[in-house]
C-alpha cells in the first residue's frame, strides 16, 4: 500500500469497487441498508459527503426478495404526484408485481470484484436435505398406527 | 489634520497684538472631506496602471547594517564563521564588474575605480566539490543497493538550482548577496550558497560543514519519492537486470485484483512473482501501467527506498569519550 507512485496511490484509493449481492430470500430492508452504506461510501475511511467516493452494488434475484410477517399485504408505499387527486397508495405485493428483472449483462459481470455476504441466513427446506441426513437425525418417538393428527 | 500657517502678528483673546515669527499649527478636523473620494479613486487607478511596485533589495530598505546582518547570519545558524571569509562568499564577480563599470561612468580616479574586493569563485568551487562528495558518500552508505545512476540523480537533485535557491532564500542569503541584478538570478544564488558552504568549510572544518549540508539539504528529501527525483524510462528492464545480478528468477506478472474492467475508470492490481513468491504489487488504470508500477515498487524495495525505511539520522554527533588517564600518585 505504501511505496506506490503518488498518482498510482491516488488512483487506487479513489477507485470504485463493484459489489454483487444475492437478494434471494433476504429481507429487503437489510439489503437496502447494506447497499446504501456502500453506495454512499460510508464504509471507507476517506468518506466525505461532497466527494464522489461511493461504490457500485449490483443486486441480483430481487424477484425472490422476502418480507417477513404479513408485510406483503400490510406494507403500503404512498406517493403524491403533486396534482389534486394524485395520492397513490400501493401495497408491497402490488409494487413487486410491476418490478421487472433481467439477467446481468456481460459488461457488468466483468466489473464485479466481490460478493457481499447475505444479511439473513436462509434455512434449508426439508427437500434440500439428503435422505441420509434425514435418517441420521435423532427421532424423539415414532407415531403409533392409530394416532389421529389434528 | 490641517496645518495652519499663522501671520506675523496674532490677536490673543484679550485683543492684544502679539508679534510672532511664522508658526505652523497642526490641528485636526474630523469632517467628511469632499476631495478624499476622488483622490483615492485616482490613486487606485494609478496603482492599477502601474502594477505592483518593483521589489527592492533589503539593503536598500531602511534599517540595514551590513556588518551586523552578516554577524547575525552566522549566529542564527549556530555556526562560527570567519566573517571576512563570509563577506567574501557573498561577493559575486558580476557585482565587481558592475561596480567598476559604474565608477568608470562616474569618471572617478584610476585608483578609485578598481575595487580591492575578492570574489567568491574559489569558495564556490571548494564548497561545490565538498557538497557533491559528501552527498555522494552519504547516499552510497545509506542505500548500498542503489546504483550509481540513482545516487547521482539524488545528488544532482539536491544540488540543483531549485532546491538550493529555496534553501538559500529561506536562510536569507538573498538579502546579504552582493550582485549586479536584483532580483538575484537563480545561478548566482546557487553559486553564493555553495560559496557560503565553502566559507564554513574553511572556517570551522569539514565536520561542521557536513552537518550544515545534512541539516539543510538532506531534509529537503523528506516526503519525496525516489522515482520523482530519478526519472526512469524502463523500470521493468532495470528490474530484470537487478534480479539477474542477484541470481533471482525473472519476474512473472499476474493480475491479482481488478475492478470496473468494463468501465472508463478501471483499476487493476498486477503482482510480480519470482519463483512463485510475490515480490511486489502495483495498481494502475490499465494492465500495462499496473505492471510498470509493480516494477517500480519492486525496485524501491530492492534499493531500500521504501516509505517504511529508517528515517535519516539527524542526531548531533557524540563526542568520543577521552580515555581517562590513570592517576599516578
Coordinates of C-alpha atoms in Angstrom, one line a residue:
Chain A
X1 CA 0.0 0.0 0.0
X2 CA 3.0 2.3 0.6
X3 CA 5.8 2.5 -1.9
X4 CA 3.4 3.4 -4.8
X5 CA 3.9 6.4 -7.0
X6 CA 1.7 9.3 -5.9
X7 CA -0.5 9.2 -8.9
X8 CA -1.0 5.4 -8.7
X9 CA -1.8 5.6 -5.0
X10 CA -4.4 8.3 -5.7
X11 CA -6.0 6.3 -8.5
X12 CA -6.2 3.2 -6.3
X13 CA -7.7 5.0 -3.3
X14 CA -10.4 6.7 -5.2
X15 CA -11.3 3.8 -7.5
X16 CA -14.9 2.4 -7.3
X17 CA -15.4 -1.2 -6.3
X18 CA -18.3 -3.2 -7.9
X19 CA -20.1 -5.4 -5.3
X20 CA -22.6 -8.2 -6.0
X21 CA -25.3 -9.2 -3.6
X22 CA -27.8 -12.0 -3.9
X23 CA -31.2 -10.9 -2.6
X24 CA -32.9 -14.3 -2.7
X25 CA -34.8 -15.0 0.5
X26 CA -33.4 -11.9 2.1
X27 CA -35.2 -9.1 3.9
X28 CA -35.3 -6.0 1.6
X29 CA -34.6 -3.6 4.5
X30 CA -31.3 -5.2 5.4
X31 CA -30.3 -5.5 1.7
X32 CA -31.1 -1.8 1.4
X33 CA -29.0 -0.8 4.4
X34 CA -26.0 -2.7 3.2
X35 CA -26.4 -1.2 -0.3
X36 CA -26.9 2.4 0.9
X37 CA -23.8 2.2 3.2
X38 CA -21.7 1.1 0.2
X39 CA -23.3 3.5 -2.3
X40 CA -22.6 6.5 -0.1
X41 CA -19.1 5.4 0.5
X42 CA -19.5 5.3 4.3
X43 CA -17.6 2.0 4.5
X44 CA -14.5 3.9 3.5
X45 CA -12.3 5.9 5.9
X46 CA -11.9 8.6 3.1
X47 CA -15.6 9.3 3.1
X48 CA -16.9 12.8 2.7
X49 CA -20.4 13.9 1.7
X50 CA -19.1 16.2 -1.1
X51 CA -16.5 13.8 -2.5
X52 CA -17.8 11.2 -5.0
X53 CA -16.5 8.2 -3.1
X54 CA -19.4 5.7 -3.4
X55 CA -19.1 2.2 -4.8
X56 CA -21.3 0.3 -7.2
X57 CA -23.7 -2.5 -6.0
X58 CA -25.4 -5.0 -8.3
X59 CA -28.4 -6.6 -6.6
X60 CA -29.4 -10.0 -8.1
X61 CA -32.6 -12.1 -7.7
X62 CA -34.7 -9.3 -6.5
X63 CA -37.7 -11.4 -7.7
X64 CA -37.2 -13.6 -4.7
X65 CA -36.9 -11.0 -2.1
X66 CA -38.6 -12.0 1.2
X67 CA -40.5 -9.7 3.5
X68 CA -41.1 -11.2 7.0
X69 CA -44.6 -11.4 8.6
X70 CA -47.6 -10.0 6.7
X71 CA -45.8 -7.1 5.1
X72 CA -46.6 -8.3 1.6
X73 CA -50.2 -7.4 2.3
X74 CA -49.9 -4.7 5.0
X75 CA -46.9 -2.6 3.9
X76 CA -48.1 0.4 1.9
X77 CA -45.9 2.6 -0.4
X78 CA -47.6 6.0 -0.7
X79 CA -46.7 8.8 -3.2
X80 CA -48.3 12.0 -4.3
X81 CA -47.9 13.4 -7.8
X82 CA -48.4 17.0 -6.7
X83 CA -51.6 17.3 -8.7
X84 CA -55.0 17.1 -7.0
X85 CA -56.3 13.6 -6.6
X86 CA -52.8 12.3 -7.2
X87 CA -52.3 10.4 -3.9
X88 CA -51.4 6.8 -4.6
X89 CA -51.1 4.0 -2.1
X90 CA -49.8 0.7 -3.3
X91 CA -49.3 -2.4 -1.2
X92 CA -45.9 -4.0 -1.3
X93 CA -47.3 -7.1 -3.2
X94 CA -48.7 -4.9 -6.0
X95 CA -45.4 -2.9 -6.3
X96 CA -43.4 -6.1 -6.5
X97 CA -45.6 -7.4 -9.4
X98 CA -44.7 -4.4 -11.5
X99 CA -41.0 -4.8 -10.8
X100 CA -39.2 -6.3 -13.9
X101 CA -35.9 -8.2 -13.5
X102 CA -33.4 -9.3 -16.1
X103 CA -30.2 -11.4 -16.3
X104 CA -26.9 -9.5 -15.6
X105 CA -25.3 -8.2 -18.8
X106 CA -21.7 -9.3 -19.6
X107 CA -20.1 -5.9 -19.2
X108 CA -21.3 -5.7 -15.6
X109 CA -20.2 -9.2 -14.9
X110 CA -16.7 -8.2 -15.9
X111 CA -16.6 -5.3 -13.4
X112 CA -17.6 -7.2 -10.3
X113 CA -15.0 -7.6 -7.6
X114 CA -16.5 -9.3 -4.6
X115 CA -19.8 -10.7 -3.4
X116 CA -21.2 -9.3 -0.2
X117 CA -22.4 -11.9 2.4
X118 CA -26.1 -12.1 2.7
X119 CA -27.5 -10.5 5.8
X120 CA -30.0 -13.2 6.7
X121 CA -29.1 -16.8 7.0
X122 CA -31.5 -18.8 4.8
X123 CA -32.5 -22.1 6.4
X124 CA -32.7 -25.2 4.2
X125 CA -36.0 -26.6 3.2
X126 CA -36.9 -30.2 4.0
X127 CA -36.5 -31.2 0.4
X128 CA -32.9 -29.7 0.3
X129 CA -31.7 -32.3 2.9
X130 CA -30.4 -35.6 1.6
X131 CA -32.2 -38.8 2.7
X132 CA -29.0 -39.9 4.7
X133 CA -29.2 -36.6 6.8
X134 CA -32.9 -37.1 7.4
X135 CA -32.3 -40.7 8.6
X136 CA -29.3 -39.6 10.7
X137 CA -31.4 -37.0 12.6
X138 CA -32.4 -38.4 16.0
X139 CA -36.1 -39.3 16.3
X140 CA -37.8 -38.5 19.6
X141 CA -40.7 -41.0 19.2
X142 CA -42.4 -43.0 16.5
X143 CA -46.1 -42.4 15.7
X144 CA -48.4 -45.3 16.8
X145 CA -50.7 -46.6 13.9
X146 CA -53.9 -45.2 15.3
X147 CA -52.6 -41.7 16.1
X148 CA -55.1 -39.1 14.9
X149 CA -53.4 -35.9 13.5
X150 CA -55.5 -32.8 14.1
Chain B
X1 CA -5.1 67.1 10.2
X2 CA -4.8 70.6 8.9
X3 CA -1.7 72.7 9.3
X4 CA -2.5 76.4 9.6
X5 CA 0.3 78.9 8.9
X6 CA -0.2 82.0 11.0
X7 CA 0.7 85.5 10.1
X8 CA 3.4 87.8 11.7
X9 CA 1.2 89.1 14.5
X10 CA -1.6 87.4 16.3
X11 CA -4.5 88.6 18.3
X12 CA -4.9 86.8 21.6
X13 CA -8.4 86.6 23.2
X14 CA -7.7 89.8 25.0
X15 CA -7.3 91.6 21.7
X16 CA -3.6 92.3 22.3
X17 CA -1.5 92.1 19.2
X18 CA 1.4 89.6 19.8
X19 CA 4.2 89.6 17.3
X20 CA 5.1 86.1 16.2
X21 CA 7.5 84.5 13.7
X22 CA 5.8 82.2 11.3
X23 CA 4.3 79.3 13.2
X24 CA 2.6 76.2 11.9
X25 CA -0.3 74.8 13.9
X26 CA -1.3 71.2 13.4
X27 CA -4.9 70.8 14.3
X28 CA -7.3 68.0 13.4
X29 CA -10.6 68.5 11.5
X30 CA -12.7 65.4 11.5
X31 CA -15.2 66.3 8.9
X32 CA -16.0 64.2 5.7
X33 CA -13.6 65.6 3.2
X34 CA -15.0 66.2 -0.3
X35 CA -11.7 65.7 -2.0
X36 CA -11.0 62.3 -0.4
X37 CA -13.0 60.1 -2.7
X38 CA -11.7 61.5 -6.0
X39 CA -8.1 61.4 -4.6
X40 CA -8.5 57.7 -3.5
X41 CA -10.0 56.7 -6.9
X42 CA -7.2 58.5 -8.7
X43 CA -4.6 56.7 -6.6
X44 CA -6.3 53.3 -7.2
X45 CA -6.4 54.0 -11.0
X46 CA -2.7 54.9 -10.9
X47 CA -1.9 51.7 -9.0
X48 CA -3.8 49.6 -11.4
X49 CA -1.9 51.2 -14.4
X50 CA 1.5 50.9 -12.9
X51 CA 1.0 47.5 -11.3
X52 CA 2.7 46.4 -8.1
X53 CA 5.9 48.3 -7.1
X54 CA 9.2 46.7 -8.2
X55 CA 10.8 44.6 -5.5
X56 CA 13.6 46.4 -3.6
X57 CA 16.6 44.6 -2.2
X58 CA 16.6 44.6 1.6
X59 CA 19.9 46.5 1.6
X60 CA 18.1 49.5 0.0
X61 CA 15.2 49.4 2.6
X62 CA 15.6 51.3 5.9
X63 CA 17.3 49.9 8.9
X64 CA 20.1 48.0 7.3
X65 CA 23.5 47.4 8.8
X66 CA 25.6 45.0 6.6
X67 CA 28.2 44.0 9.2
X68 CA 25.5 43.3 11.8
X69 CA 23.5 41.3 9.4
X70 CA 26.5 39.2 8.4
X71 CA 27.3 38.5 12.1
X72 CA 23.6 37.7 12.7
X73 CA 23.6 35.2 9.8
X74 CA 26.3 33.2 11.5
X75 CA 24.7 33.5 14.9
X76 CA 21.3 32.3 13.5
X77 CA 22.8 29.1 12.2
X78 CA 24.7 28.5 15.4
X79 CA 27.9 28.4 13.3
X80 CA 31.1 30.4 13.9
X81 CA 32.1 31.8 10.6
X82 CA 35.3 33.7 9.8
X83 CA 33.5 37.0 9.0
X84 CA 36.0 38.1 6.3
X85 CA 35.6 34.8 4.5
X86 CA 31.8 35.0 4.8
X87 CA 31.8 38.5 3.4
X88 CA 33.9 37.4 0.5
X89 CA 31.5 34.5 0.0
X90 CA 28.6 36.9 -0.6
X91 CA 30.5 39.0 -3.3
X92 CA 29.9 37.9 -6.8
X93 CA 32.2 38.6 -9.8
X94 CA 29.2 40.2 -11.6
X95 CA 29.0 42.7 -8.7
X96 CA 32.6 43.7 -9.0
X97 CA 32.3 44.3 -12.8
X98 CA 29.1 46.2 -12.3
X99 CA 30.6 48.4 -9.6
X100 CA 33.7 49.1 -11.6
X101 CA 31.6 50.0 -14.7
X102 CA 29.5 52.3 -12.6
X103 CA 32.6 54.1 -11.1
X104 CA 34.1 54.4 -14.6
X105 CA 30.9 56.0 -15.8
X106 CA 31.1 58.5 -12.9
X107 CA 34.7 59.1 -14.0
X108 CA 36.4 58.6 -10.7
X109 CA 40.2 58.5 -10.5
X110 CA 42.0 55.4 -11.7
X111 CA 42.9 54.2 -8.2
X112 CA 39.3 54.5 -7.0
X113 CA 37.9 52.5 -10.0
X114 CA 39.4 49.2 -9.2
X115 CA 37.8 47.7 -6.0
X116 CA 40.1 45.6 -3.9
X117 CA 37.5 43.1 -3.3
X118 CA 37.9 39.3 -3.7
X119 CA 35.0 37.4 -5.3
X120 CA 33.6 34.1 -4.3
X121 CA 34.8 31.9 -7.2
X122 CA 37.3 29.8 -5.2
X123 CA 35.0 29.4 -2.2
X124 CA 32.2 28.3 -4.6
X125 CA 34.4 25.6 -6.2
X126 CA 35.5 24.3 -2.8
X127 CA 32.0 24.3 -1.4
X128 CA 30.5 22.7 -4.5
X129 CA 33.1 19.9 -4.6
X130 CA 32.7 19.2 -0.9
X131 CA 28.9 19.1 -1.1
X132 CA 28.9 16.7 -4.1
X133 CA 31.4 14.4 -2.5
X134 CA 29.7 14.4 0.9
X135 CA 26.2 13.8 -0.5
X136 CA 27.5 11.0 -2.8
X137 CA 29.2 9.4 0.2
X138 CA 26.0 9.8 2.3
X139 CA 23.7 8.2 -0.2
X140 CA 26.1 5.4 -1.1
X141 CA 26.4 4.5 2.6
X142 CA 22.6 4.8 3.4
X143 CA 21.4 3.0 0.3
X144 CA 24.1 0.5 -0.6
X145 CA 21.9 -1.3 -3.2
X146 CA 21.2 1.9 -5.1
X147 CA 23.2 2.1 -8.3
X148 CA 25.5 4.9 -9.3
X149 CA 22.9 6.5 -11.5
X150 CA 20.4 6.7 -8.7
X151 CA 23.0 8.3 -6.3
X152 CA 24.0 10.8 -9.0
X153 CA 20.3 11.6 -9.6
X154 CA 19.7 12.2 -5.9
X155 CA 22.8 14.4 -5.5
X156 CA 22.1 16.4 -8.6
X157 CA 18.5 17.0 -7.5
X158 CA 19.7 18.3 -4.1
X159 CA 22.4 20.5 -5.6
X160 CA 20.1 21.6 -8.4
X161 CA 19.1 25.2 -8.6
X162 CA 15.5 24.8 -7.4
X163 CA 16.2 23.2 -4.1
X164 CA 19.4 25.2 -3.4
X165 CA 17.7 28.5 -4.2
X166 CA 14.7 27.6 -2.0
X167 CA 17.0 26.9 0.9
X168 CA 19.2 30.0 0.3
X169 CA 16.1 32.2 0.2
X170 CA 14.8 30.8 3.4
X171 CA 18.2 31.3 5.1
X172 CA 18.2 35.0 3.9
X173 CA 21.3 34.5 1.7
X174 CA 19.4 36.6 -0.9
X175 CA 19.4 39.7 1.4
X176 CA 23.1 39.5 2.1
X177 CA 24.2 38.8 -1.5
X178 CA 26.1 41.5 -3.5
X179 CA 25.2 41.0 -7.2
X180 CA 24.7 43.1 -10.3
X181 CA 21.0 42.4 -10.8
X182 CA 18.0 42.4 -8.5
X183 CA 16.0 40.1 -8.2
X184 CA 19.1 37.8 -7.9
X185 CA 19.2 35.2 -10.7
X186 CA 19.0 31.5 -9.7
X187 CA 22.5 30.6 -10.9
X188 CA 24.1 33.4 -8.9
X189 CA 22.1 32.5 -5.8
X190 CA 23.2 28.8 -6.2
X191 CA 26.8 29.8 -6.5
X192 CA 26.7 32.0 -3.5
X193 CA 25.1 29.3 -1.4
X194 CA 28.0 26.9 -2.3
X195 CA 30.4 29.8 -1.6
X196 CA 28.9 30.1 1.9
X197 CA 29.4 26.3 2.4
X198 CA 33.0 26.8 1.2
X199 CA 33.4 29.6 3.8
X200 CA 32.0 27.4 6.5
X201 CA 34.4 24.6 5.4
X202 CA 37.4 27.0 5.7
X203 CA 36.3 28.5 9.0
X204 CA 35.0 25.5 11.0
X205 CA 36.2 22.4 9.2
X206 CA 34.6 19.6 7.3
X207 CA 32.5 18.2 10.2
X208 CA 30.5 21.4 10.8
X209 CA 30.1 21.8 7.0
X210 CA 28.8 18.3 6.6
X211 CA 26.4 18.8 9.5
X212 CA 25.2 22.0 7.8
X213 CA 24.6 20.2 4.5
X214 CA 22.9 17.4 6.2
X215 CA 20.6 19.7 8.2
X216 CA 19.6 22.0 5.3
X217 CA 19.9 19.9 2.1
X218 CA 19.1 16.3 3.0
X219 CA 16.0 17.5 4.9
X220 CA 14.6 18.6 1.6
X221 CA 14.3 14.9 0.7
X222 CA 11.5 14.4 3.3
X223 CA 8.3 13.2 1.7
X224 CA 9.9 12.8 -1.8
X225 CA 9.7 9.5 -3.7
X226 CA 12.8 8.0 -5.3
X227 CA 11.5 8.0 -8.9
X228 CA 10.3 11.6 -8.6
X229 CA 13.9 12.6 -8.3
X230 CA 15.3 9.9 -10.7
X231 CA 13.1 9.7 -13.8
X232 CA 13.2 6.1 -15.1
X233 CA 12.0 5.2 -18.6
X234 CA 12.1 1.4 -18.4
X235 CA 11.6 0.2 -14.8
X236 CA 10.9 -3.4 -15.9
X237 CA 14.2 -3.6 -17.8
X238 CA 16.1 -2.3 -14.8
X239 CA 14.3 -4.7 -12.5
X240 CA 15.2 -7.6 -14.8
X241 CA 18.9 -6.5 -14.7
X242 CA 18.9 -6.2 -10.9
X243 CA 17.3 -9.6 -10.4
X244 CA 19.8 -11.2 -12.9
X245 CA 22.7 -9.6 -10.8
X246 CA 21.2 -11.2 -7.7
X247 CA 20.7 -14.5 -9.5
X248 CA 16.9 -14.5 -8.7
X249 CA 14.5 -15.9 -11.3
X250 CA 12.8 -13.4 -13.6
X251 CA 9.5 -11.8 -12.6
X252 CA 6.2 -13.1 -14.0
X253 CA 3.4 -10.5 -13.9
X254 CA 0.0 -11.8 -12.8
X255 CA -3.3 -9.9 -12.4
X256 CA -4.1 -10.1 -8.6
X257 CA -7.3 -8.0 -8.4
X258 CA -9.3 -5.7 -10.6
X259 CA -12.5 -3.7 -10.5
X260 CA -14.6 -2.0 -13.2
X261 CA -12.9 -3.7 -16.1
X262 CA -15.7 -2.6 -18.5
X263 CA -16.0 1.0 -17.2
X264 CA -13.9 4.1 -18.1
X265 CA -12.4 4.0 -14.6
X266 CA -11.0 0.6 -14.1
X267 CA -8.3 -0.3 -11.6
X268 CA -6.0 -3.3 -12.0
X269 CA -3.5 -4.7 -9.4
X270 CA -0.7 -6.6 -11.0
X271 CA 1.7 -8.7 -8.9
X272 CA 5.2 -9.7 -9.9
X273 CA 6.1 -13.2 -8.9
X274 CA 9.6 -14.7 -9.0
X275 CA 9.8 -18.4 -8.1
X276 CA 6.1 -18.3 -7.2
X277 CA 6.8 -15.7 -4.4
X278 CA 5.3 -12.3 -4.6
X279 CA 7.9 -9.6 -4.8
X280 CA 5.7 -6.5 -5.5
X281 CA 2.2 -5.5 -6.3
X282 CA 1.1 -2.2 -8.0
X283 CA -2.1 -0.6 -9.1
X284 CA -2.8 1.1 -12.4
X285 CA -5.5 2.3 -14.8
X286 CA -4.5 -0.2 -17.5
X287 CA -2.9 -3.6 -17.1
X288 CA 0.3 -2.3 -18.7
X289 CA 0.6 0.7 -16.4
X290 CA -0.1 -1.5 -13.4
X291 CA 2.7 -3.8 -14.4
X292 CA 5.1 -0.8 -14.7
X293 CA 4.0 0.4 -11.3
X294 CA 4.6 -3.0 -9.8
X295 CA 8.2 -3.0 -11.3
X296 CA 8.8 0.4 -9.7
X297 CA 7.6 -0.9 -6.3
X298 CA 9.9 -3.9 -6.7
X299 CA 12.8 -1.5 -7.5
X300 CA 12.0 0.6 -4.4
X301 CA 12.0 -2.5 -2.2
X302 CA 15.3 -3.7 -3.7
X303 CA 17.1 -0.3 -3.3
X304 CA 15.7 0.1 0.2
X305 CA 14.0 3.5 -0.5
X306 CA 10.6 2.3 0.9
X307 CA 8.3 4.6 2.9
X308 CA 8.8 2.5 6.0
X309 CA 12.6 2.7 5.9
X310 CA 14.5 4.0 8.9
X311 CA 14.4 7.8 8.8
X312 CA 17.6 9.8 8.2
X313 CA 19.7 10.2 11.3
X314 CA 19.8 13.9 12.3
X315 CA 21.2 13.4 15.8
X316 CA 24.1 15.6 16.9
X317 CA 27.4 13.7 16.7
X318 CA 28.5 12.3 20.1
X319 CA 32.0 13.4 21.2
X320 CA 34.2 10.3 21.7
X321 CA 35.0 9.8 25.3
X322 CA 38.5 10.8 26.1
X323 CA 40.4 8.0 27.7
X324 CA 40.8 8.9 31.4
X325 CA 44.4 8.9 32.3
X326 CA 45.2 6.8 35.3
X327 CA 46.1 9.0 38.2
X328 CA 49.6 8.3 39.2
X329 CA 50.4 9.4 42.6

